[in-house]
Coordinates of C-alpha atoms in Angstrom, one line a residue:
Chain A
X1 CA -26.8 -4.4 29.1
X2 CA -24.9 -1.1 29.1
X3 CA -25.9 1.5 31.7
X4 CA -25.1 5.2 30.9
X5 CA -25.7 8.0 33.3
X6 CA -26.4 11.6 32.4
X7 CA -26.1 14.6 34.8
X8 CA -29.3 16.3 34.0
X9 CA -28.3 19.5 35.9
X10 CA -24.9 19.9 34.3
X11 CA -24.2 22.7 31.8
X12 CA -25.1 26.4 31.2
X13 CA -28.2 25.4 29.4
X14 CA -29.3 22.6 31.7
X15 CA -31.8 21.1 32.3
X16 CA -33.5 22.0 29.1
X17 CA -30.6 21.2 26.8
X18 CA -29.8 17.9 28.7
X19 CA -33.4 16.7 28.5
X20 CA -33.8 17.8 24.8
X21 CA -30.5 16.1 24.1
X22 CA -31.7 13.0 25.8
X23 CA -34.7 12.8 23.6
X24 CA -32.5 13.4 20.5
X25 CA -30.2 10.5 21.5
X26 CA -32.8 7.9 22.3
X27 CA -33.3 6.5 18.8
X28 CA -29.5 6.2 18.3
X29 CA -28.8 4.2 21.5
X30 CA -28.3 0.5 21.3
X31 CA -31.2 -1.7 22.2
X32 CA -29.4 -3.0 25.2
X33 CA -28.5 0.4 26.5
X34 CA -30.3 2.0 29.5
X35 CA -29.9 5.7 30.0
X36 CA -30.1 6.9 33.6
X37 CA -31.1 10.5 34.0
X38 CA -29.6 11.8 37.2
X39 CA -31.3 14.9 38.7
X40 CA -34.5 16.1 40.4
X41 CA -37.2 13.6 39.3
X42 CA -39.9 16.3 39.3
X43 CA -37.9 18.3 36.7
X44 CA -37.4 15.2 34.5
X45 CA -41.0 14.0 34.8
X46 CA -42.5 17.4 34.1
X47 CA -40.4 17.7 31.0
X48 CA -41.9 14.5 29.6
X49 CA -45.3 15.5 30.8
X50 CA -45.0 18.8 28.9
X51 CA -43.8 17.0 25.8
X52 CA -46.9 14.8 26.2
X53 CA -45.0 11.5 26.0
X54 CA -44.5 8.8 28.6
X55 CA -41.0 8.2 30.0
X56 CA -39.4 5.9 27.4
X57 CA -38.6 2.3 28.3
X58 CA -34.8 2.8 27.9
X59 CA -34.8 5.6 30.5
X60 CA -34.3 5.3 34.2
X61 CA -34.6 8.2 36.6
X62 CA -32.1 8.5 39.5
X63 CA -33.2 11.0 42.0
X64 CA -30.7 13.8 42.9
X65 CA -32.2 16.8 44.6
X66 CA -29.2 19.1 44.8
X67 CA -27.3 21.0 42.1
X68 CA -23.7 22.0 41.8
X69 CA -23.7 25.4 40.0
X70 CA -21.1 26.1 37.2
X71 CA -19.3 28.7 39.3
X72 CA -19.1 26.9 42.6
X73 CA -15.8 25.8 44.2
X74 CA -15.5 22.1 43.2
X75 CA -14.3 20.6 46.5
X76 CA -16.6 22.6 48.7
X77 CA -19.6 22.1 46.5
X78 CA -19.1 18.3 46.3
X79 CA -18.7 18.1 50.1
X80 CA -21.6 20.3 51.0
X81 CA -24.1 18.8 48.5
X82 CA -24.2 15.0 49.0
X83 CA -27.4 14.8 46.9
X84 CA -26.0 16.7 44.0
X85 CA -26.5 15.0 40.6
X86 CA -22.7 14.8 40.2
X87 CA -22.3 13.1 43.6
X88 CA -25.1 10.7 42.9
X89 CA -23.8 9.9 39.4
X90 CA -20.2 9.2 40.5
X91 CA -21.5 7.0 43.4
X92 CA -23.5 5.0 40.8
X93 CA -20.4 4.7 38.5
X94 CA -18.1 3.7 41.4
X95 CA -20.5 1.1 42.6
X96 CA -20.9 -0.5 39.2
X97 CA -24.5 0.6 38.6
X98 CA -23.3 2.6 35.6
X99 CA -20.8 1.7 32.9
X100 CA -20.3 5.3 31.9
X101 CA -21.2 8.8 33.1
X102 CA -21.5 12.1 31.2
X103 CA -21.7 15.6 32.5
X104 CA -21.5 19.0 31.0
X105 CA -21.4 20.5 34.5
X106 CA -18.8 22.3 36.6
X107 CA -15.6 20.9 35.0
X108 CA -13.5 21.3 38.2
X109 CA -16.1 19.3 40.1
X110 CA -16.3 16.6 37.5
X111 CA -12.5 16.2 37.7
X112 CA -12.4 16.3 41.5
X113 CA -15.2 13.7 41.7
X114 CA -13.4 11.5 39.1
X115 CA -10.3 11.5 41.2
X116 CA -12.0 11.2 44.6
X117 CA -15.0 8.9 43.9
X118 CA -13.3 6.8 41.2
X119 CA -9.6 7.2 41.9
X120 CA -6.8 6.8 39.4
X121 CA -6.1 3.4 37.8
X122 CA -3.2 1.8 39.6
X123 CA 0.0 2.7 37.6
X124 CA -1.5 5.9 36.2
X125 CA 0.2 8.7 38.0
X126 CA -2.1 11.5 36.7
X127 CA -5.2 11.1 34.6
X128 CA -5.7 13.3 31.6
X129 CA -8.3 14.5 29.1
X130 CA -8.2 14.0 25.4
X131 CA -9.5 15.7 22.3
X132 CA -10.3 14.2 18.9
X133 CA -9.1 16.3 15.9
X134 CA -10.6 15.8 12.4
X135 CA -8.3 14.6 9.7
X136 CA -8.3 15.4 6.0
X137 CA -9.0 11.8 5.2
X138 CA -12.2 11.8 7.3
X139 CA -10.8 10.1 10.4
X140 CA -9.9 11.6 13.8
X141 CA -6.7 11.5 15.8
X142 CA -6.3 11.7 19.5
X143 CA -4.6 14.6 21.2
X144 CA -3.7 14.4 24.9
X145 CA -3.5 16.0 27.5
X146 CA -5.8 18.9 26.5
X147 CA -6.3 20.5 29.8
X148 CA -5.6 19.1 33.2
X149 CA -1.8 18.6 33.6
X150 CA -0.2 22.0 32.8
X151 CA 3.0 21.4 34.7
X152 CA 4.4 18.0 33.7
X153 CA 7.5 15.8 33.6
X154 CA 8.6 13.8 30.5
X155 CA 7.6 10.5 32.1
X156 CA 4.0 11.7 32.4
X157 CA 3.9 12.6 28.6
X158 CA 5.0 9.0 27.9
X159 CA 2.0 7.8 30.0
X160 CA -0.3 10.1 28.0
X161 CA 1.1 8.3 24.9
X162 CA 0.2 4.9 26.4
X163 CA -3.3 6.1 27.3
X164 CA -3.9 7.6 23.8
X165 CA -2.8 4.4 22.1
X166 CA -5.3 2.4 24.1
X167 CA -8.1 4.9 23.2
X168 CA -7.1 4.8 19.6
X169 CA -7.2 1.0 19.5
X170 CA -10.3 0.4 21.6
X171 CA -12.5 3.2 20.6
X172 CA -11.4 4.2 17.1
X173 CA -10.3 0.6 16.2
X174 CA -6.8 1.6 14.9
X175 CA -4.8 -1.6 15.0
X176 CA -1.3 -0.1 15.4
X177 CA -1.7 3.6 16.4
X178 CA 1.2 5.9 15.3
X179 CA 2.3 8.2 18.1
X180 CA 3.7 11.6 17.5
X181 CA 5.1 14.2 19.9
X182 CA 3.9 17.7 19.3
X183 CA 6.9 19.9 18.8
X184 CA 8.3 23.0 17.0
X185 CA 10.2 20.9 14.4
X186 CA 11.1 17.5 13.2
X187 CA 14.5 17.1 14.8
X188 CA 14.8 15.3 18.2
X189 CA 16.7 18.4 19.6
X190 CA 13.7 20.7 18.9
X191 CA 11.5 22.2 21.6
X192 CA 11.9 22.9 25.3
X193 CA 13.9 20.7 27.6
X194 CA 10.7 18.9 28.5
X195 CA 10.0 18.0 24.9
X196 CA 13.6 17.0 24.1
X197 CA 13.7 14.6 27.1
X198 CA 10.3 13.3 26.2
X199 CA 11.4 12.6 22.6
X200 CA 14.3 10.5 24.0
X201 CA 12.0 8.5 26.3
X202 CA 9.4 7.9 23.6
X203 CA 12.1 6.8 21.1
X204 CA 13.2 4.2 23.6
X205 CA 9.7 2.9 24.4
X206 CA 8.9 -0.5 22.9
X207 CA 5.2 -0.4 23.9
X208 CA 4.0 1.5 20.8
X209 CA 5.1 3.0 17.5
X210 CA 6.6 6.4 18.0
X211 CA 7.0 8.2 14.6
X212 CA 8.8 11.2 16.0
X213 CA 7.9 14.9 16.4
X214 CA 4.8 16.3 14.7
X215 CA 4.3 20.1 14.0
X216 CA 1.0 21.7 14.6
X217 CA 0.7 22.4 10.9
X218 CA 0.5 18.6 10.2
X219 CA -2.1 18.1 12.9
X220 CA -4.9 17.4 10.3
X221 CA -2.9 15.5 7.7
X222 CA -3.4 12.0 9.1
X223 CA 0.3 11.7 10.0
X224 CA -0.3 10.1 13.4
X225 CA -3.1 8.6 15.4
X226 CA -2.0 9.9 18.8
X227 CA -0.5 13.4 19.5
X228 CA 1.2 13.8 22.8
X229 CA 1.6 17.1 24.6
X230 CA 1.4 18.9 27.9
X231 CA -2.1 20.0 29.1
X232 CA -1.3 23.7 28.6
X233 CA -0.3 23.3 24.9
X234 CA -3.1 20.8 24.3
X235 CA -5.7 23.1 25.7
X236 CA -4.4 25.9 23.4
X237 CA -4.6 23.6 20.4
X238 CA -8.2 22.5 21.3
X239 CA -9.3 26.1 21.8
X240 CA -7.7 27.5 18.7
X241 CA -9.5 24.8 16.8
X242 CA -12.7 26.0 18.4
X243 CA -11.8 29.6 17.4
X244 CA -11.3 28.4 13.8
X245 CA -14.7 26.9 13.8
X246 CA -16.2 30.1 15.1
X247 CA -14.5 32.0 12.2
X248 CA -15.9 29.4 9.7
X249 CA -19.4 30.0 11.2
X250 CA -19.0 33.8 11.2
X251 CA -18.0 33.7 7.5
X252 CA -21.0 31.5 6.8
X253 CA -18.9 28.7 5.3
X254 CA -20.4 25.3 5.0
X255 CA -18.1 22.3 4.5
X256 CA -18.5 18.7 5.6
X257 CA -14.9 18.4 6.8
X258 CA -14.7 21.7 8.5
X259 CA -18.1 21.0 10.2
X260 CA -16.2 18.3 12.1
X261 CA -14.5 21.1 14.1
X262 CA -17.9 21.7 15.7
X263 CA -17.5 20.4 19.3
X264 CA -21.2 19.6 19.3
X265 CA -20.5 16.6 17.0
X266 CA -18.1 15.1 19.4
X267 CA -20.0 16.0 22.5
X268 CA -17.3 15.9 25.2
X269 CA -13.9 15.1 26.4
X270 CA -13.1 11.6 27.9
X271 CA -11.2 11.6 31.1
X272 CA -8.5 8.9 30.8
X273 CA -6.9 7.0 33.6
X274 CA -9.6 6.9 36.3
X275 CA -11.5 3.8 37.4
X276 CA -14.6 4.4 35.3
X277 CA -15.7 5.8 31.9
X278 CA -16.4 9.5 32.3
X279 CA -17.0 12.1 29.6
X280 CA -16.9 15.8 30.4
X281 CA -19.0 18.0 28.2
X282 CA -18.5 21.6 27.2
X283 CA -20.2 24.0 29.6
X284 CA -22.2 25.7 26.8
X285 CA -23.4 22.3 25.5
X286 CA -26.5 22.5 23.3
X287 CA -29.1 19.7 23.0
X288 CA -27.2 18.5 20.0
X289 CA -23.9 18.4 21.9
X290 CA -25.6 16.5 24.8
X291 CA -27.1 14.0 22.5
X292 CA -23.6 13.3 21.0
X293 CA -22.0 13.2 24.4
X294 CA -24.5 10.5 25.5
X295 CA -23.6 8.5 22.4
X296 CA -19.9 9.0 22.9
X297 CA -20.3 7.8 26.5
X298 CA -22.1 4.7 25.3
X299 CA -19.3 4.0 22.9
X300 CA -16.5 4.2 25.4
X301 CA -18.6 2.2 27.9
X302 CA -19.2 -0.5 25.3
X303 CA -15.5 -0.5 24.5
X304 CA -14.8 -1.1 28.2
X305 CA -12.2 1.6 27.9
X306 CA -11.4 1.9 31.6
X307 CA -11.0 -1.9 31.9
X308 CA -8.5 -1.9 29.0
X309 CA -6.5 0.8 30.6
X310 CA -6.5 -1.0 33.9
X311 CA -5.2 -4.2 32.1
X312 CA -2.5 -2.3 30.2
X313 CA -1.2 -0.6 33.3
X314 CA -1.3 -3.7 35.5
Chain B
X1 CA 15.8 57.5 1.8
X2 CA 15.1 54.0 3.1
X3 CA 17.5 51.2 2.3
X4 CA 16.2 47.6 2.4
X5 CA 18.3 44.5 1.9
X6 CA 17.1 41.2 0.5
X7 CA 19.1 38.0 0.7
X8 CA 18.7 36.7 -2.8
X9 CA 20.0 33.3 -2.0
X10 CA 17.7 32.7 1.0
X11 CA 14.9 30.2 0.8
X12 CA 14.1 26.8 -0.7
X13 CA 13.0 28.4 -4.0
X14 CA 15.9 30.9 -4.2
X15 CA 17.1 32.6 -6.3
X16 CA 14.2 32.4 -8.7
X17 CA 11.5 33.2 -6.1
X18 CA 13.5 36.0 -4.5
X19 CA 14.2 37.6 -7.9
X20 CA 10.6 37.2 -9.1
X21 CA 9.4 38.5 -5.7
X22 CA 11.7 41.5 -6.1
X23 CA 10.1 42.3 -9.5
X24 CA 6.6 42.0 -8.0
X25 CA 7.4 44.3 -5.1
X26 CA 9.0 47.2 -7.1
X27 CA 5.9 49.1 -8.1
X28 CA 4.7 49.0 -4.5
X29 CA 7.9 50.4 -2.9
X30 CA 8.0 54.0 -1.8
X31 CA 9.7 56.4 -4.2
X32 CA 12.4 57.0 -1.6
X33 CA 13.2 53.3 -1.0
X34 CA 16.2 51.6 -2.4
X35 CA 16.2 47.8 -2.6
X36 CA 19.6 46.1 -2.2
X37 CA 19.8 42.7 -3.7
X38 CA 22.5 40.7 -1.8
X39 CA 23.9 37.7 -3.7
X40 CA 26.1 36.8 -6.6
X41 CA 25.9 39.7 -9.1
X42 CA 26.1 37.3 -12.1
X43 CA 22.9 35.5 -10.9
X44 CA 21.1 38.8 -10.4
X45 CA 22.3 40.4 -13.7
X46 CA 21.5 37.3 -15.8
X47 CA 17.9 37.3 -14.3
X48 CA 17.3 40.8 -15.6
X49 CA 19.0 40.0 -18.9
X50 CA 16.8 37.0 -19.4
X51 CA 13.7 39.1 -18.6
X52 CA 14.9 41.6 -21.2
X53 CA 14.7 44.6 -18.8
X54 CA 17.5 46.8 -17.4
X55 CA 18.2 46.8 -13.7
X56 CA 15.6 49.2 -12.3
X57 CA 16.8 52.5 -10.7
X58 CA 15.5 51.6 -7.3
X59 CA 17.7 48.5 -7.2
X60 CA 21.3 48.2 -6.0
X61 CA 23.3 45.0 -6.3
X62 CA 25.6 44.0 -3.4
X63 CA 28.0 41.3 -4.3
X64 CA 28.0 38.2 -2.1
X65 CA 29.7 35.2 -3.7
X66 CA 28.9 32.5 -1.1
X67 CA 25.7 30.8 -0.1
X68 CA 24.6 29.3 3.2
X69 CA 22.4 26.3 2.4
X70 CA 19.1 25.6 4.3
X71 CA 20.4 22.6 6.1
X72 CA 23.8 23.9 7.2
X73 CA 24.9 24.3 10.8
X74 CA 24.2 28.0 11.5
X75 CA 27.3 29.0 13.5
X76 CA 29.8 26.9 11.3
X77 CA 28.3 28.2 8.1
X78 CA 28.4 31.8 9.1
X79 CA 32.0 31.4 10.2
X80 CA 33.3 29.5 7.2
X81 CA 31.6 31.6 4.6
X82 CA 32.4 35.3 5.2
X83 CA 31.1 36.2 1.7
X84 CA 27.8 34.5 2.2
X85 CA 24.8 36.7 1.4
X86 CA 23.7 36.6 5.0
X87 CA 27.0 37.7 6.3
X88 CA 27.2 40.5 3.8
X89 CA 23.6 41.6 4.5
X90 CA 24.0 41.7 8.3
X91 CA 27.3 43.6 7.9
X92 CA 25.5 46.2 5.8
X93 CA 22.7 46.4 8.4
X94 CA 25.1 46.7 11.3
X95 CA 27.1 49.4 9.7
X96 CA 24.0 51.5 8.9
X97 CA 24.1 51.0 5.1
X98 CA 20.7 49.3 5.4
X99 CA 17.6 50.2 7.4
X100 CA 16.1 46.8 7.2
X101 CA 17.1 43.3 6.1
X102 CA 14.9 40.4 4.8
X103 CA 15.9 36.7 4.4
X104 CA 13.9 33.5 3.8
X105 CA 17.1 31.6 4.3
X106 CA 18.4 29.2 7.0
X107 CA 16.4 30.5 10.0
X108 CA 19.0 29.4 12.5
X109 CA 21.7 31.3 10.7
X110 CA 19.5 34.4 10.5
X111 CA 18.9 34.2 14.3
X112 CA 22.6 33.7 15.1
X113 CA 23.6 36.5 12.7
X114 CA 21.0 38.8 14.3
X115 CA 22.4 38.1 17.8
X116 CA 26.1 38.1 16.8
X117 CA 26.3 40.8 14.1
X118 CA 23.6 43.1 15.5
X119 CA 23.5 42.1 19.2
X120 CA 20.5 42.5 21.5
X121 CA 19.2 46.0 22.3
X122 CA 20.5 46.9 25.8
X123 CA 17.8 46.0 28.3
X124 CA 16.3 43.2 26.2
X125 CA 17.5 40.0 27.8
X126 CA 16.4 37.7 24.9
X127 CA 15.0 38.8 21.5
X128 CA 11.9 37.1 20.1
X129 CA 9.9 36.6 16.9
X130 CA 6.3 37.6 16.4
X131 CA 3.4 36.5 14.3
X132 CA 0.4 38.6 13.1
X133 CA -2.9 36.9 13.4
X134 CA -5.9 38.1 11.4
X135 CA -9.0 39.3 13.3
X136 CA -12.7 39.0 12.4
X137 CA -12.9 42.8 12.1
X138 CA -10.1 42.9 9.4
X139 CA -7.2 44.0 11.6
X140 CA -4.3 41.9 13.0
X141 CA -3.0 41.3 16.4
X142 CA 0.5 40.5 17.4
X143 CA 1.5 37.2 19.0
X144 CA 4.9 36.7 20.6
X145 CA 7.1 34.8 21.1
X146 CA 6.3 32.4 18.2
X147 CA 9.5 30.4 18.2
X148 CA 12.8 31.2 19.7
X149 CA 12.4 31.1 23.5
X150 CA 10.9 27.8 24.4
X151 CA 12.2 27.7 28.0
X152 CA 11.3 31.0 29.6
X153 CA 10.8 32.8 32.9
X154 CA 7.9 35.1 33.8
X155 CA 10.0 38.2 33.5
X156 CA 10.8 37.4 29.9
X157 CA 7.1 37.1 29.0
X158 CA 6.7 40.6 30.4
X159 CA 9.4 41.8 28.1
X160 CA 7.6 40.2 25.2
X161 CA 4.6 42.2 26.2
X162 CA 6.6 45.4 26.1
X163 CA 8.1 44.5 22.6
X164 CA 4.6 43.6 21.3
X165 CA 3.1 46.9 22.5
X166 CA 5.9 48.9 20.7
X167 CA 5.3 46.9 17.5
X168 CA 1.5 47.4 17.7
X169 CA 1.9 51.1 18.2
X170 CA 4.6 51.8 15.7
X171 CA 3.8 49.4 12.9
X172 CA 0.1 48.8 13.2
X173 CA -0.6 52.3 14.6
X174 CA -2.7 51.2 17.6
X175 CA -2.6 54.0 20.1
X176 CA -3.1 52.1 23.3
X177 CA -2.6 48.4 22.6
X178 CA -4.4 45.9 24.8
X179 CA -2.2 43.1 26.1
X180 CA -3.6 39.7 26.8
X181 CA -1.8 36.7 28.3
X182 CA -2.5 33.4 26.4
X183 CA -3.9 31.0 29.0
X184 CA -6.3 28.1 29.5
X185 CA -9.0 30.2 31.2
X186 CA -9.9 33.7 32.3
X187 CA -9.1 33.4 36.0
X188 CA -5.6 34.6 37.2
X189 CA -5.0 31.2 38.8
X190 CA -5.3 29.4 35.5
X191 CA -2.4 27.7 33.6
X192 CA 1.0 26.5 34.6
X193 CA 3.1 28.1 37.3
X194 CA 4.9 30.1 34.6
X195 CA 1.6 31.6 33.4
X196 CA 0.2 32.2 36.9
X197 CA 3.4 34.2 37.9
X198 CA 3.4 36.0 34.6
X199 CA -0.3 37.1 35.1
X200 CA 0.8 38.6 38.5
X201 CA 3.7 40.5 36.9
X202 CA 1.6 41.8 34.0
X203 CA -1.2 42.9 36.4
X204 CA 1.3 45.0 38.3
X205 CA 2.9 46.5 35.2
X206 CA 2.1 50.2 34.7
X207 CA 3.8 50.3 31.3
X208 CA 0.8 49.1 29.2
X209 CA -2.8 48.0 29.4
X210 CA -3.1 44.4 30.5
X211 CA -6.6 43.1 30.0
X212 CA -6.0 39.6 31.6
X213 CA -5.9 36.1 30.2
X214 CA -7.0 35.3 26.7
X215 CA -8.0 31.8 25.5
X216 CA -6.9 30.5 22.1
X217 CA -10.6 30.4 21.1
X218 CA -10.7 34.2 21.3
X219 CA -7.5 34.8 19.3
X220 CA -9.4 36.1 16.3
X221 CA -12.1 38.1 18.0
X222 CA -10.3 41.4 18.3
X223 CA -10.2 41.1 22.1
X224 CA -6.6 42.2 22.4
X225 CA -3.8 43.8 20.2
X226 CA -0.9 41.9 21.7
X227 CA -0.9 38.2 22.8
X228 CA 1.9 37.1 25.1
X229 CA 3.1 33.5 25.3
X230 CA 6.2 31.3 25.5
X231 CA 7.9 30.5 22.2
X232 CA 6.9 26.8 22.3
X233 CA 3.2 27.6 22.6
X234 CA 3.4 30.5 20.2
X235 CA 5.0 28.3 17.6
X236 CA 2.3 25.7 18.0
X237 CA -0.3 28.5 17.5
X238 CA 1.3 29.8 14.4
X239 CA 1.7 26.4 12.9
X240 CA -1.8 25.3 13.7
X241 CA -3.0 28.4 11.9
X242 CA -0.9 27.3 8.9
X243 CA -2.4 23.8 9.1
X244 CA -5.8 25.4 9.2
X245 CA -5.1 27.4 6.1
X246 CA -3.9 24.3 4.4
X247 CA -7.3 22.6 5.2
X248 CA -9.1 25.6 3.7
X249 CA -7.1 25.3 0.6
X250 CA -7.6 21.5 0.4
X251 CA -11.3 22.1 0.7
X252 CA -11.1 24.7 -2.1
X253 CA -12.7 27.4 0.1
X254 CA -12.3 31.0 -1.0
X255 CA -12.9 33.6 1.6
X256 CA -11.3 37.1 1.9
X257 CA -10.9 36.8 5.7
X258 CA -9.6 33.2 5.8
X259 CA -7.2 34.1 2.9
X260 CA -5.4 36.3 5.5
X261 CA -4.2 33.0 7.1
X262 CA -1.9 32.7 4.0
X263 CA 1.6 33.4 5.4
X264 CA 2.5 34.6 1.9
X265 CA 0.4 37.7 2.5
X266 CA 2.5 38.6 5.5
X267 CA 5.7 37.5 4.1
X268 CA 7.8 37.0 7.2
X269 CA 8.4 37.1 10.9
X270 CA 10.0 40.2 12.5
X271 CA 12.8 39.6 15.0
X272 CA 12.3 42.0 17.9
X273 CA 14.9 43.2 20.3
X274 CA 18.0 43.2 18.2
X275 CA 19.8 46.3 17.0
X276 CA 18.4 46.4 13.5
X277 CA 15.2 45.7 11.6
X278 CA 15.2 42.1 10.5
X279 CA 12.4 40.0 8.9
X280 CA 12.8 36.2 8.7
X281 CA 10.8 34.6 5.8
X282 CA 9.3 31.2 5.6
X283 CA 11.8 28.7 4.1
X284 CA 9.3 27.7 1.3
X285 CA 8.6 31.4 0.4
X286 CA 7.1 31.9 -3.0
X287 CA 7.7 35.0 -5.1
X288 CA 4.4 36.4 -3.7
X289 CA 5.7 35.8 -0.1
X290 CA 9.1 37.4 -0.9
X291 CA 7.4 40.4 -2.4
X292 CA 5.3 40.9 0.7
X293 CA 8.4 40.3 2.9
X294 CA 10.2 43.1 1.1
X295 CA 7.2 45.4 1.7
X296 CA 6.9 44.4 5.4
X297 CA 10.6 45.1 5.8
X298 CA 10.2 48.5 4.2
X299 CA 7.3 49.1 6.7
X300 CA 9.2 48.3 9.8
X301 CA 12.3 50.2 8.6
X302 CA 10.2 53.3 7.9
X303 CA 8.6 53.0 11.3
X304 CA 12.1 52.8 12.8
X305 CA 11.0 49.9 14.9
X306 CA 14.4 49.0 16.3
X307 CA 15.0 52.7 17.3
X308 CA 11.7 52.8 19.1
X309 CA 12.5 49.6 21.0
X310 CA 16.0 51.0 21.9
X311 CA 14.4 54.1 23.3
X312 CA 11.7 52.2 25.3
X313 CA 14.3 49.9 26.9
X314 CA 16.8 52.7 27.7

């Protein structure tokens, strides 16, 4: 049995998008998966009532009467609202009632709760978030960090490589993931001092297959399975890809590969290195994005991602 | 009279692409523009002979018997080959025989020659290179630095802003360019320490209109005219855009706006802050790219870009 939690009140379009997304996901969930909707039970129940359908068997409702708004100060909000859906969800995850938790809510609060309620996995100095980038051959690679750690040391980038390799293996099923360091050129001496030193450390690592520097122009060419970078640059990469997709939409272009740039298909960003499986959704998540976020959370929970990371860093 | 120099031997596909590009550009050049082809005269003359056409009136040939190869060490090559096309070209630019110089050759050598033969403009602590990114409304914005300065201080990013504003005004004709700081979010506290401090400095600047942070997802939305970032991040942005264009081509998509991501249309990257108008072309430049690089060089030479920067920094 896999237990997945969804923060019903998280996201700009919640609770309608989260509840509609829930409905859309149900038929795709495994038969041994239970989805826990965390939020005010009256909101959840009245949704099903209005739809004219009974609460499905694979849904559980976990009462959470308070809501952390998108603009609230993360630490203050978490402290002052013990019954917020995020606090309830993270407690359930920390206690083992859940195998995975998804929220498209206040991203700062999700990060703070991940660090405070779950804590980092021993050996992981700073957790990170990852993005999956579509490849020309139809697969995805893993880019990390895409947002949390904007001021980093070379040793931390090596840790991101290790986390990315575990994800690539356990979730994408790549047997020997190739690791590339994002940089401005092929040569080991390219890039800032941070990237030069990181190249040296990665070259000396025997834990995984480091294939050298990768330029952003090769990001979609299936050259590597894991792309390592600092959280500032990774965030820029991720958001530029989002900007591209926006252009594609504006130009009314329909293409099965380019459609994969739609964040809605991926649904969210896994947080790697904390003691639990957490996916953070985009603030503007639609029902479609929520549905895919639920399925992505089921996938990493089934893969026991957090357990594999714990084992690798032990 | 405007005098433009082209390094005939610069680029992976030189001299064929440079000479074919020259031919393609001729009918688009202003009537008062002279194009100086810098390279071995026998190579240039035999090209026209094979084409069966006399050397056009608006072309001058400047003899340069040596060639700096793409893979050579910049400083050593420039020193050991005084008659290389790059050395001859930069001497002509430094002495005022040329108003602008274009090369798709060894980029390190072009940079070293720009700094050594031309020198920085007084007041400019480190020159930078810029990219032009297409906008949904059909215009372009200016992103800088896109490659040279990968380890920077906040004060340098402010200087990039100033250089970008001059370019936007003088070359793109924008009367009051809006400046944005590339960052991971809107709030002034977003991003690395470098970007937080830069935001503060830009906010206090009275020299131009700073509109705040801009996220990479908004890069194509005509939100700003100048985007400021460090050279590492800017290089990643530029190359991801190149990778994106590659995807578009691979998927056989034809769209007038997306076609603007084709670097061949822009032809090269201006070097800002040195005492002369220099455009550095892509190493793989085709004849089409060379032709557009020549026209871009004519444009910045006509705009007297370097003079305007000198005046602004005086």
